PDB file of C-alpha atoms in Angstrom:
ATOM      1  CA  MET B  10      12.185   6.967   3.880  1.00  0.00           C
ATOM      2  CA  SER B  11       9.002   4.744   2.881  1.00  0.00           C
ATOM      3  CA  ARG B  12       5.626   6.454   1.843  1.00  0.00           C
ATOM      4  CA  HIS B  13       3.760   3.825   3.324  1.00  0.00           C
ATOM      5  CA  THR B  14       3.263   1.872   6.208  1.00  0.00           C
ATOM      6  CA  ARG B  15       4.413  -1.578   5.999  1.00  0.00           C
ATOM      7  CA  ALA B  16       0.258  -2.478   6.663  1.00  0.00           C
ATOM      8  CA  ASP B  17      -0.967  -1.070   3.207  1.00  0.00           C
ATOM      9  CA  THR B  18       2.529  -2.401   1.196  1.00  0.00           C
ATOM     10  CA  MET B  19       3.269  -5.347  -0.573  1.00  0.00           C
ATOM     11  CA  GLN B  20       6.609  -6.656  -1.701  1.00  0.00           C
ATOM     12  CA  ILE B  21       7.292  -7.545  -5.856  1.00  0.00           C
ATOM     13  CA  GLY B  22       5.841 -10.877  -5.507  1.00  0.00           C
ATOM     14  CA  GLU B  23       2.369 -10.592  -4.220  1.00  0.00           C
ATOM     15  CA  LEU B  24       1.749  -6.813  -7.050  1.00  0.00           C
ATOM     16  CA  ALA B  25       2.981  -9.713  -9.330  1.00  0.00           C
ATOM     17  CA  GLU B  26       0.304 -12.357  -8.241  1.00  0.00           C
ATOM     18  CA  ARG B  27      -2.284  -9.744  -8.665  1.00  0.00           C
ATOM     19  CA  THR B  28      -1.441  -8.315 -11.549  1.00  0.00           C
ATOM     20  CA  GLY B  29      -0.661 -11.357 -13.529  1.00  0.00           C
ATOM     21  CA  LEU B  30       2.686  -9.598 -14.388  1.00  0.00           C
ATOM     22  CA  SER B  31       6.040 -11.188 -13.731  1.00  0.00           C
ATOM     23  CA  GLN B  32       8.363  -9.610 -11.100  1.00  0.00           C
ATOM     24  CA  ARG B  33      10.931  -8.838 -14.598  1.00  0.00           C
ATOM     25  CA  THR B  34       8.055  -7.157 -15.650  1.00  0.00           C
ATOM     26  CA  ILE B  35       7.733  -4.922 -12.623  1.00  0.00           C
ATOM     27  CA  ARG B  36      11.056  -4.176 -12.253  1.00  0.00           C
ATOM     28  CA  HIS B  37      11.169  -2.617 -15.923  1.00  0.00           C
ATOM     29  CA  TYR B  38       8.207  -0.381 -15.290  1.00  0.00           C
ATOM     30  CA  ASP B  39       9.886   0.780 -11.806  1.00  0.00           C
ATOM     31  CA  GLU B  40      12.995   1.253 -13.798  1.00  0.00           C
ATOM     32  CA  VAL B  41      11.705   3.519 -16.636  1.00  0.00           C
ATOM     33  CA  GLY B  42      10.108   5.478 -13.962  1.00  0.00           C
ATOM     34  CA  LEU B  43       6.694   3.820 -14.638  1.00  0.00           C
ATOM     35  CA  LEU B  44       6.002   2.281 -11.061  1.00  0.00           C
ATOM     36  CA  PRO B  45       8.344   4.321  -8.909  1.00  0.00           C
ATOM     37  CA  ALA B  46       8.066   1.753  -5.996  1.00  0.00           C
ATOM     38  CA  SER B  47       9.814   2.524  -2.269  1.00  0.00           C
ATOM     39  CA  ARG B  48      12.216   0.984  -0.843  1.00  0.00           C
ATOM     40  CA  THR B  49      12.496  -0.595   3.285  1.00  0.00           C
ATOM     41  CA  GLU B  50      15.532  -0.351   4.665  1.00  0.00           C
ATOM     42  CA  GLY B  51      17.002  -3.724   2.987  1.00  0.00           C
ATOM     43  CA  GLY B  52      15.836  -1.949  -0.160  1.00  0.00           C
ATOM     44  CA  PHE B  53      13.041  -4.460  -0.674  1.00  0.00           C
ATOM     45  CA  ARG B  54      10.168  -2.945  -3.478  1.00  0.00           C
ATOM     46  CA  LEU B  55       7.146  -1.960  -1.362  1.00  0.00           C
ATOM     47  CA  TYR B  56       3.576  -0.916  -2.931  1.00  0.00           C
ATOM     48  CA  SER B  57       0.622   0.460  -2.558  1.00  0.00           C
ATOM     49  CA  GLU B  58      -2.938  -0.039  -3.733  1.00  0.00           C
ATOM     50  CA  THR B  59      -2.401   3.255  -6.022  1.00  0.00           C
ATOM     51  CA  ASP B  60       0.544   1.361  -7.684  1.00  0.00           C
ATOM     52  CA  VAL B  61      -2.162  -2.089  -8.710  1.00  0.00           C
ATOM     53  CA  GLN B  62      -4.468   1.031  -9.874  1.00  0.00           C
ATOM     54  CA  ARG B  63      -1.162   2.982 -12.065  1.00  0.00           C
ATOM     55  CA  LEU B  64      -0.114  -1.375 -13.559  1.00  0.00           C
ATOM     56  CA  ASP B  65      -3.431  -1.106 -14.198  1.00  0.00           C
ATOM     57  CA  HIS B  66      -3.613   1.880 -16.383  1.00  0.00           C
ATOM     58  CA  ILE B  67      -0.026   0.680 -17.500  1.00  0.00           C
ATOM     59  CA  ARG B  68      -1.388  -2.369 -19.104  1.00  0.00           C
ATOM     60  CA  GLN B  69      -4.562  -1.016 -20.430  1.00  0.00           C
ATOM     61  CA  MET B  70      -2.366   1.151 -22.458  1.00  0.00           C
ATOM     62  CA  LYS B  71       0.115  -0.757 -23.884  1.00  0.00           C
ATOM     63  CA  PRO B  72      -1.891  -2.299 -26.409  1.00  0.00           C
ATOM     64  CA  LEU B  73      -2.946   0.814 -28.045  1.00  0.00           C
ATOM     65  CA  GLY B  74       1.029   1.555 -29.007  1.00  0.00           C
ATOM     66  CA  PHE B  75       2.093   4.671 -26.479  1.00  0.00           C
ATOM     67  CA  SER B  76       5.595   5.236 -25.874  1.00  0.00           C
ATOM     68  CA  LEU B  77       7.433   5.183 -22.142  1.00  0.00           C
ATOM     69  CA  GLU B  78       7.554   8.696 -21.955  1.00  0.00           C
ATOM     70  CA  GLU B  79       3.857   9.029 -23.591  1.00  0.00           C
ATOM     71  CA  MET B  80       2.490   6.900 -20.420  1.00  0.00           C
ATOM     72  CA  ALA B  81       4.649   8.872 -17.981  1.00  0.00           C
ATOM     73  CA  GLU B  82       2.775  11.866 -19.169  1.00  0.00           C
ATOM     74  CA  LEU B  83      -0.754   9.564 -19.154  1.00  0.00           C
ATOM     75  CA  LEU B  84      -0.188   8.541 -15.684  1.00  0.00           C
ATOM     76  CA  GLU B  85       0.923  11.931 -14.560  1.00  0.00           C
ATOM     77  CA  LEU B  86      -2.058  13.557 -16.271  1.00  0.00           C
ATOM     78  CA  LEU B  87      -4.637  10.679 -14.639  1.00  0.00           C
ATOM     79  CA  ALA B  88      -3.315  11.478 -11.262  1.00  0.00           C
ATOM     80  CA  ALA B  89      -3.748  15.021 -11.247  1.00  0.00           C
ATOM     81  CA  GLU B  90      -6.813  16.557  -9.526  1.00  0.00           C
ATOM     82  CA  GLU B  91      -7.862  19.041 -12.141  1.00  0.00           C
ATOM     83  CA  PRO B  92      -6.042  17.332 -15.754  1.00  0.00           C
ATOM     84  CA  SER B  93      -5.404  19.298 -19.345  1.00  0.00           C
ATOM     85  CA  ALA B  94      -8.478  18.430 -20.728  1.00  0.00           C
ATOM     86  CA  GLN B  95      -6.498  19.407 -24.340  1.00  0.00           C
ATOM     87  CA  ARG B  96      -3.649  16.841 -23.208  1.00  0.00           C
ATOM     88  CA  LEU B  97      -6.470  13.900 -22.669  1.00  0.00           C
ATOM     89  CA  ALA B  98      -8.691  14.597 -25.556  1.00  0.00           C
ATOM     90  CA  ALA B  99      -5.037  14.763 -27.826  1.00  0.00           C
ATOM     91  CA  TYR B 100      -4.214  10.733 -26.466  1.00  0.00           C
ATOM     92  CA  LEU B 101      -7.709  10.568 -26.770  1.00  0.00           C
ATOM     93  CA  GLU B 102      -7.283  10.945 -30.536  1.00  0.00           C
ATOM     94  CA  GLN B 103      -4.539   8.883 -30.909  1.00  0.00           C
ATOM     95  CA  ALA B 104      -5.564   6.089 -28.852  1.00  0.00           C
ATOM     96  CA  LEU B 105      -8.856   5.805 -30.775  1.00  0.00           C
ATOM     97  CA  PRO B 106      -7.242   4.591 -34.138  1.00  0.00           C
ATOM     98  CA  GLU B 107      -5.376   1.788 -32.319  1.00  0.00           C
ATOM     99  CA  ARG B 108      -7.967   0.581 -30.580  1.00  0.00           C
ATOM    100  CA  ASP B 109      -9.572   0.289 -34.058  1.00  0.00           C
ATOM    101  CA  LYS B 110      -6.400  -1.160 -35.591  1.00  0.00           C
ATOM    102  CA  LEU B 111      -7.088  -4.270 -32.791  1.00  0.00           C
ATOM    103  CA  ALA B 112     -10.659  -4.444 -33.291  1.00  0.00           C
ATOM    104  CA  ARG B 113      -9.975  -5.271 -36.787  1.00  0.00           C
ATOM    105  CA  LYS B 114      -7.415  -8.141 -35.674  1.00  0.00           C
ATOM    106  CA  LEU B 115      -9.068  -9.459 -33.367  1.00  0.00           C
ATOM    107  CA  ALA B 116     -12.407  -9.582 -35.851  1.00  0.00           C
ATOM    108  CA  GLN B 117      -9.744 -11.584 -37.936  1.00  0.00           C
ATOM    109  CA  ALA B 118      -9.047 -13.774 -34.976  1.00  0.00           C
ATOM    110  CA  ASP B 119     -12.158 -14.463 -34.762  1.00  0.00           C
ATOM    111  CA  GLU B 120     -12.991 -15.325 -38.709  1.00  0.00           C
ATOM    112  CA  PHE B 121      -9.954 -17.614 -38.922  1.00  0.00           C
ATOM    113  CA  ILE B 122     -11.112 -20.116 -35.421  1.00  0.00           C
ATOM    114  CA  ALA B 123     -14.275 -20.192 -36.605  1.00  0.00           C
ATOM    115  CA  MET B 124     -13.223 -21.474 -39.618  1.00  0.00           C
ATOM    116  CA  LEU B 125     -11.356 -24.454 -38.338  1.00  0.00           C
ATOM    117  CA  GLU B 126     -14.599 -24.560 -35.949  1.00  0.00           C
ATOM    118  CA  GLN B 127     -15.821 -25.588 -39.147  1.00  0.00           C
ATOM    119  CA  HIS B 128     -13.373 -27.091 -40.747  1.00  0.00           C
ATOM    120  CA  LEU B 129     -13.459 -29.719 -37.325  1.00  0.00           C
ATOM    121  CA  GLY B 130     -17.342 -29.813 -38.034  1.00  0.00           C
ATOM    122  CA  HIS B 131     -18.167 -28.393 -33.883  1.00  0.00           C
TER     123      HIS B 131
END
């Protein structure tokens, strides 16, 4: 039984188009339990606006190096009416150094691009 009406759902192709993710990636997230889809009677996956938001959260977590299990717990925490502040704080503490690493890598890439542009006379 579907948890949504057909009017407020989209199939995987529309979800892929809206999020910029491939259908293969979305299917993978369904298979590992991060983005469980409801199904039509014919077996087609159906997604809602809540699923779009959930995918956005997955995309935001991915570069921070969280495991699938950690991402699943974070998604549960974010969806909870009263999430554990202690668990969220622990995840924030884990995310901050990863974000700093990404910022350093981006700064290095910017420096290299600037050097290339300088060599080209831009």
